[in-house]
């Protein structure tokens, strides 16, 4: 007997038939004798609709009260948790739903992107023991201890809920069921030749997720790494009846680097179109200029990512290019225009039709020249690189958005990641 936590994402609970399918997956594990907690997302599209309603409700103000936004968007998961509990009961399985405040899932009070601080798992464990009750937990939500207000964990946050629950009840397994059967070398919907990874190290998954692979929320990977929760990503679309509960189902294990025997140089490629580029032209090349630019951006809570500086031919002025998340683009421009007297520049150029393509692999620590190969491969395809950043286990390239797929495919083949077809 083992203790499991199973998470089902939006597409996996998109309608009543799929919820029934989820219930059969749960039944399979119960029949195998396991103790089970399930974490569910909202039915697919529901959270988007709830967010749109919050935005639509504003007639005069520009921003809404984040506490009320959370009160609205947290409801999507409550519906699914209740429906799955009803479905399980209908199959004669003892089950009950739990909302975040009921467990409770205690969080910080940063509404709309709260952090989980603590989950009390004792009651769940007692019920497993005494009545074999399945806990069906609404993902994505928690409660702030002092204010008692409902909080949510940021988009994709149910991934974090499940890892936190797994840590709280000391689960033997944390299975994330989604609409793909694992973590691939890149998004399989964009590159059909992408290959499923059997294992991926926490650190690499963290980079893949933060650089655009939406299969896992960044914080869930962070939490898995810190609390040492191994995460297994697998498909919810397999027929539960076809799965051997004691076998090795297809999927990807996110685990410690030490558990990976054959480490490739490059593990995967991530990309993001949610980037914007701002270039400040003819800035005086003198001490304090970078501070005058990036200080006000930091004060406005805008995350600056890539930074490139070119000195002009006469050595007196410089061009400074940087990227910000597309969502912060307009605000960033406003900040720079406002700071113009302090910075002193000739003009601003900007682009939102850019994409960031990133190559990730722990093996890069011990291999030189990995990025250089990418530069020539992209040059051969006439893809211009606008900016570059590198770190120990990854490098990122900013390119025109129109070339995203071509660049990802080119690099995917270059680093030998393509699926071998017979
Ligand atoms: P869920 O609703 O189950 O949380 P998501 O839509 O959030 O599922 O995440 C799964 C999606 O992530 C897949 O459908 C896939 O298109 C996308 N994805 C992006 N990069 C990858 C990758 N490297 N491996 C697997 N899936 C990826
Ligand atoms: N329903 C939330 C979202 O769509 C949380 C999740 O699915 O993980 O972002
Ligand atoms: Mg998700």
XYZ file of C-alpha atoms and ligand atoms in Angstrom:
459
model
C 0.000 0.000 0.000
C 1.219 3.456 -0.864
C -0.013 6.987 -0.347
C -0.592 8.878 -3.583
C -1.481 12.330 -4.738
C -2.969 12.601 -8.223
C -3.483 15.892 -10.069
C -5.755 16.391 -13.069
C -5.468 19.562 -15.170
C -8.135 21.524 -17.012
C -8.416 19.446 -20.195
C -8.514 16.270 -18.119
C -11.681 17.469 -16.318
C -13.164 19.423 -19.240
C -16.612 17.773 -19.081
C -18.570 15.148 -17.147
C -17.296 12.282 -19.304
C -13.712 13.252 -18.615
C -14.468 13.627 -14.911
C -15.891 10.104 -15.019
C -12.645 8.982 -16.649
C -10.686 10.679 -13.860
C -12.850 8.884 -11.293
C -11.942 5.556 -12.922
C -8.241 6.442 -12.645
C -8.816 7.117 -8.939
C -10.753 3.867 -8.539
C -7.887 1.940 -10.103
C -5.540 3.196 -7.390
C -8.079 2.636 -4.604
C -8.641 -0.921 -5.831
C -4.877 -1.445 -5.728
C -5.082 -0.623 -2.010
C -3.603 2.881 -2.022
C -4.520 5.964 0.018
C -5.438 8.722 -2.406
C -5.686 12.500 -2.418
C -6.705 14.113 -5.712
C -6.059 17.722 -6.715
C -8.154 19.147 -9.538
C -8.018 22.212 -11.773
C -10.993 24.113 -13.113
C -12.655 22.673 -16.225
C -10.701 23.922 -19.237
C -11.609 27.470 -20.256
C -13.390 28.217 -16.971
C -10.569 30.185 -15.333
C -10.161 32.257 -18.531
C -13.878 33.031 -18.422
C -13.736 34.016 -14.746
C -10.755 36.298 -15.394
C -12.589 37.887 -18.342
C -15.612 38.542 -16.120
C -13.436 40.315 -13.546
C -11.995 42.508 -16.291
C -15.427 43.112 -17.847
C -16.909 44.176 -14.516
C -14.687 47.273 -14.434
C -16.380 50.238 -16.047
C -14.386 53.159 -14.679
C -11.342 51.804 -12.879
C -8.347 50.263 -14.613
C -7.395 47.680 -12.016
C -9.534 45.525 -9.800
C -9.232 44.579 -6.153
C -7.041 41.471 -6.259
C -8.847 40.011 -3.229
C -12.118 40.003 -5.143
C -10.394 38.661 -8.271
C -9.258 35.721 -6.124
C -12.765 35.267 -4.710
C -14.018 34.910 -8.287
C -11.297 32.837 -9.969
C -10.993 30.351 -7.081
C -14.512 29.102 -7.803
C -13.564 27.166 -10.944
C -11.703 24.516 -8.947
C -14.501 24.295 -6.364
C -16.948 23.143 -9.025
C -14.626 20.394 -10.288
C -13.753 19.193 -6.779
C -17.444 18.837 -5.906
C -18.270 17.141 -9.203
C -15.462 14.621 -8.858
C -16.548 13.823 -5.287
C -20.122 13.242 -6.511
C -18.846 11.019 -9.342
C -16.694 8.954 -6.977
C -19.568 8.547 -4.511
C -21.720 7.453 -7.428
C -19.174 4.641 -7.931
C -19.489 3.701 -4.235
C -16.136 5.218 -3.345
C -15.992 7.183 -0.119
C -14.886 10.702 -1.101
C -15.278 14.339 -0.072
C -14.217 17.656 -1.549
C -11.956 20.160 0.215
C -11.617 23.843 -0.531
C -8.346 25.579 0.295
C -9.648 27.243 3.486
C -11.023 23.957 4.794
C -7.742 22.018 4.912
C -6.422 24.752 5.316
C -3.865 25.641 2.639
C -2.261 28.688 4.283
C -0.665 31.169 1.905
C 0.973 34.587 1.798
C -1.353 37.470 1.066
C 0.028 38.318 -2.368
C -3.350 37.927 -4.021
C -3.412 36.382 -7.503
C 0.062 34.932 -7.014
C 0.177 33.805 -3.408
C 2.771 31.374 -2.071
C 1.838 28.331 -0.059
C 3.244 28.582 3.479
C 1.777 25.527 5.111
C -0.747 22.729 4.658
C -1.990 20.633 7.514
C -2.274 17.058 6.297
C -3.206 15.366 9.592
C -6.948 15.271 9.025
C -6.512 13.793 5.541
C -4.242 11.069 6.872
C -6.652 10.296 9.744
C -9.491 9.870 7.258
C -7.412 7.638 4.956
C -6.757 5.422 7.926
C -10.195 5.396 9.490
C -12.595 5.454 6.548
C -10.414 5.140 3.423
C -11.909 8.453 2.330
C -10.543 9.932 -0.897
C -9.710 13.624 -0.483
C -10.661 15.684 -3.535
C -8.886 19.005 -3.177
C -9.574 22.179 -5.145
C -6.196 23.204 -6.606
C -4.971 26.748 -7.219
C -6.444 28.193 -4.007
C -5.626 28.820 -0.385
C -6.399 31.224 2.391
C -4.434 33.976 4.081
C -4.114 33.232 7.759
C -4.529 36.721 9.197
C -7.092 38.211 6.856
C -8.964 34.945 6.264
C -9.358 35.906 2.598
C -9.276 33.414 -0.261
C -6.063 33.551 -2.281
C -4.987 31.991 -5.582
C -1.548 30.799 -6.616
C -1.097 32.269 -10.106
C -2.061 30.679 -13.433
C -1.211 27.014 -13.591
C -1.129 26.988 -9.773
C -2.783 23.596 -9.263
C 0.595 22.066 -10.100
C 1.954 23.785 -7.006
C -1.040 22.736 -4.901
C -0.416 19.081 -5.646
C 3.287 19.170 -4.828
C 2.524 20.986 -1.567
C -0.144 18.411 -0.648
C 2.295 15.592 -1.479
C 4.855 17.115 0.892
C 2.241 17.717 3.608
C 0.946 14.144 3.683
C 4.357 12.627 2.934
C 3.045 10.915 -0.187
C 4.990 8.103 -1.781
C 4.015 9.306 -5.249
C 2.957 12.596 -6.810
C 1.384 11.953 -10.217
C 0.462 14.813 -12.521
C -2.025 13.704 -15.162
C -2.249 16.018 -18.145
C -3.074 16.095 -21.841
C 0.396 14.896 -22.901
C 2.079 11.732 -21.671
C 5.098 13.426 -20.124
C 7.634 16.187 -20.476
C 9.054 16.376 -23.977
C 12.284 17.780 -25.373
C 10.133 20.701 -26.527
C 6.406 21.411 -26.876
C 5.164 18.356 -28.835
C 2.315 20.419 -30.278
C 4.836 22.611 -32.069
C 7.510 20.045 -32.901
C 5.980 16.654 -33.698
C 9.445 15.140 -33.622
C 9.858 16.049 -29.944
C 10.798 13.115 -27.774
C 9.443 12.222 -24.355
C 12.040 12.377 -21.595
C 12.104 9.441 -19.186
C 13.650 11.612 -16.513
C 14.435 15.268 -16.152
C 16.340 16.963 -13.320
C 14.526 19.514 -11.144
C 16.959 22.219 -12.189
C 16.390 21.602 -15.887
C 12.623 21.444 -15.447
C 12.803 24.709 -13.544
C 14.555 26.344 -16.500
C 12.227 24.733 -19.062
C 9.185 25.950 -17.122
C 10.436 29.464 -16.467
C 11.510 29.857 -20.083
C 8.130 28.961 -21.527
C 7.250 25.238 -21.282
C 3.847 25.530 -19.673
C 3.519 21.850 -18.820
C 4.460 22.637 -15.193
C 4.099 25.816 -13.158
C 7.545 27.139 -12.190
C 6.783 27.250 -8.474
C 5.663 23.636 -8.402
C 9.084 22.545 -9.637
C 10.786 24.834 -7.140
C 8.739 23.311 -4.341
C 9.435 19.773 -5.542
C 13.136 20.550 -5.485
C 13.084 22.124 -2.019
C 10.818 19.530 -0.401
C 12.301 16.663 -2.383
C 9.007 15.534 -3.946
C 9.634 13.504 -7.084
C 6.965 14.370 -9.657
C 5.691 11.978 -12.302
C 4.025 13.572 -15.355
C 1.715 11.243 -17.301
C -1.363 11.172 -19.517
C -4.932 11.287 -18.237
C -6.223 10.095 -21.616
C -5.035 6.517 -21.281
C -7.935 4.227 -20.499
C -7.750 3.506 -16.766
C -8.692 -0.131 -17.439
C -5.624 -0.589 -19.663
C -3.147 0.465 -16.993
C -1.425 -2.099 -14.842
C -1.366 -0.528 -11.359
C 1.889 -2.333 -10.618
C 3.545 -1.660 -13.987
C 5.603 1.244 -15.309
C 3.285 3.580 -17.210
C 4.710 5.963 -19.813
C 5.599 9.339 -18.392
C 8.402 11.563 -17.160
C 9.930 11.565 -13.706
C 11.105 14.967 -12.471
C 13.765 14.101 -9.934
C 17.152 14.860 -8.499
C 20.054 15.154 -10.935
C 21.808 12.280 -9.154
C 19.050 9.901 -10.273
C 19.755 10.526 -13.942
C 22.210 8.077 -15.369
C 22.623 9.151 -18.959
C 22.861 12.901 -19.072
C 22.682 14.511 -22.520
C 24.428 17.830 -23.156
C 21.129 19.433 -24.187
C 17.918 18.204 -22.591
C 15.290 20.455 -24.052
C 14.261 23.639 -25.790
C 11.719 26.127 -24.506
C 10.289 29.192 -26.166
C 8.144 32.129 -25.271
C 6.388 34.697 -27.393
C 5.429 36.763 -24.363
C 8.416 39.048 -24.685
C 8.899 42.646 -25.711
C 12.105 44.419 -26.633
C 12.946 48.024 -25.844
C 16.030 49.739 -27.270
C 17.194 53.053 -25.903
C 19.295 54.807 -28.557
C 22.241 57.125 -28.093
C 22.474 57.070 -24.344
C 25.387 58.985 -22.817
C 28.075 56.391 -22.052
C 28.852 57.358 -18.475
C 28.636 55.893 -14.963
C 25.147 55.766 -13.490
C 23.231 55.332 -16.737
C 22.278 51.698 -16.136
C 21.068 52.632 -12.667
C 18.973 55.463 -14.117
C 17.291 52.976 -16.472
C 16.911 49.830 -14.423
C 16.295 51.474 -11.038
C 12.885 52.916 -12.010
C 11.935 49.675 -13.820
C 12.700 47.672 -10.681
C 10.761 50.181 -8.579
C 7.785 49.617 -10.895
C 8.138 45.858 -10.270
C 8.999 45.143 -13.907
C 11.211 42.134 -14.472
C 13.967 42.914 -16.942
C 15.386 39.841 -18.615
C 17.951 40.141 -21.395
C 20.224 43.190 -21.514
C 22.561 44.089 -24.375
C 24.689 47.192 -24.658
C 26.556 48.339 -27.781
C 29.005 51.213 -27.696
C 28.790 53.565 -30.660
C 31.649 54.209 -33.044
C 32.607 57.529 -31.456
C 32.663 55.946 -27.986
C 30.494 58.692 -26.535
C 27.065 57.154 -26.699
C 25.697 53.684 -26.398
C 22.555 51.777 -27.399
C 20.935 49.736 -24.655
C 18.497 46.937 -25.463
C 16.529 44.906 -22.934
C 13.458 42.704 -22.779
C 10.450 42.736 -20.465
C 7.376 40.473 -20.277
C 4.893 41.478 -23.000
C 2.301 42.170 -20.315
C 4.532 44.894 -18.823
C 5.588 46.410 -22.138
C 3.460 49.565 -22.056
C 4.253 50.237 -18.411
C 7.967 49.794 -19.094
C 7.820 52.287 -21.973
C 6.033 54.796 -19.737
C 8.704 54.377 -17.053
C 11.535 54.983 -19.538
C 9.850 58.040 -21.062
C 9.318 59.467 -17.588
C 12.949 58.837 -16.666
C 14.252 60.450 -19.874
C 15.652 63.574 -18.150
C 17.699 61.406 -15.782
C 18.837 58.944 -18.489
C 19.341 61.304 -21.419
C 18.783 59.506 -24.726
C 18.001 60.360 -28.359
C 15.107 57.992 -29.075
C 13.365 54.740 -28.226
C 12.775 51.757 -30.513
C 10.677 48.822 -29.469
C 9.252 45.573 -30.756
C 6.620 43.183 -29.458
C 6.875 40.685 -32.309
C 9.866 38.955 -30.749
C 10.341 35.546 -29.200
C 12.838 34.031 -26.829
C 14.154 30.577 -27.649
C 16.139 28.826 -24.905
C 18.323 25.751 -24.924
C 18.640 23.909 -21.610
C 20.862 21.121 -20.331
C 22.887 20.344 -17.237
C 25.528 18.873 -19.545
C 26.385 22.406 -20.684
C 28.262 22.876 -17.420
C 31.018 20.658 -18.727
C 30.778 21.264 -22.478
C 32.070 24.368 -24.198
C 30.846 25.722 -27.524
C 27.246 24.546 -27.253
C 25.837 28.017 -27.887
C 28.269 28.707 -30.725
C 26.785 25.793 -32.667
C 23.361 27.401 -32.379
C 24.586 30.724 -33.729
C 25.862 29.139 -36.951
C 22.803 26.924 -37.391
C 20.470 29.923 -37.114
C 22.674 32.025 -39.372
C 22.390 29.343 -42.057
C 18.624 29.754 -41.858
C 19.027 33.556 -42.050
C 17.525 33.989 -38.584
C 18.819 37.136 -36.959
C 19.666 37.054 -33.258
C 18.668 40.263 -31.480
C 20.007 39.464 -28.028
C 21.702 36.621 -26.177
C 21.936 35.612 -22.526
C 23.754 32.655 -21.081
C 24.041 30.968 -17.719
C 25.483 27.736 -16.422
C 22.869 25.342 -17.791
C 21.072 27.345 -20.486
C 21.282 30.052 -23.079
C 18.506 32.153 -24.580
C 18.242 33.896 -27.929
C 15.869 36.686 -28.832
C 14.636 36.477 -32.432
C 11.783 37.720 -34.629
C 8.591 35.946 -33.541
C 7.877 34.861 -37.134
C 10.896 32.525 -36.987
C 10.067 30.869 -33.659
C 9.033 27.484 -34.987
C 11.828 27.336 -37.536
C 14.394 28.225 -34.875
C 13.047 25.672 -32.389
C 13.011 22.920 -35.013
C 16.490 23.810 -36.241
C 17.971 23.696 -32.742
C 16.018 20.575 -31.872
C 17.671 18.714 -34.762
C 21.036 20.352 -34.199
C 21.293 18.965 -30.666
C 20.127 15.501 -31.649
C 16.792 15.690 -29.866
C 14.569 14.532 -32.740
C 12.631 11.332 -32.224
C 14.207 8.444 -34.059
C 11.610 7.114 -36.464
C 11.848 3.685 -37.964
P -2.992 21.050 -17.577
O -4.291 21.680 -17.952
O -3.083 19.565 -17.417
O -2.346 21.721 -16.407
P -1.310 22.504 -19.433
O -2.068 22.933 -20.642
O -1.084 23.516 -18.359
O -2.044 21.205 -18.834
O 0.111 21.884 -19.830
C 0.197 20.857 -20.797
C 0.627 21.447 -22.133
O 1.965 21.933 -22.018
C 0.707 20.441 -23.260
O -0.531 20.309 -23.893
C 1.791 21.011 -24.174
O 1.265 21.635 -25.327
C 2.474 22.069 -23.336
N 3.930 21.932 -23.314
C 4.818 22.947 -23.519
N 6.063 22.508 -23.479
C 6.011 21.179 -23.224
C 7.005 20.163 -23.049
N 8.312 20.433 -23.121
N 6.585 18.906 -22.800
C 5.263 18.607 -22.700
N 4.281 19.536 -22.862
C 4.644 20.808 -23.112
N -7.331 26.848 -13.222
C -6.099 27.569 -12.997
C -5.580 28.110 -14.328
O -6.184 27.882 -15.357
C -5.071 26.772 -12.288
C -4.596 25.515 -12.995
O -5.237 25.023 -13.919
O -3.554 24.995 -12.598
O -4.601 28.798 -14.329
Mg -1.217 23.551 -16.253
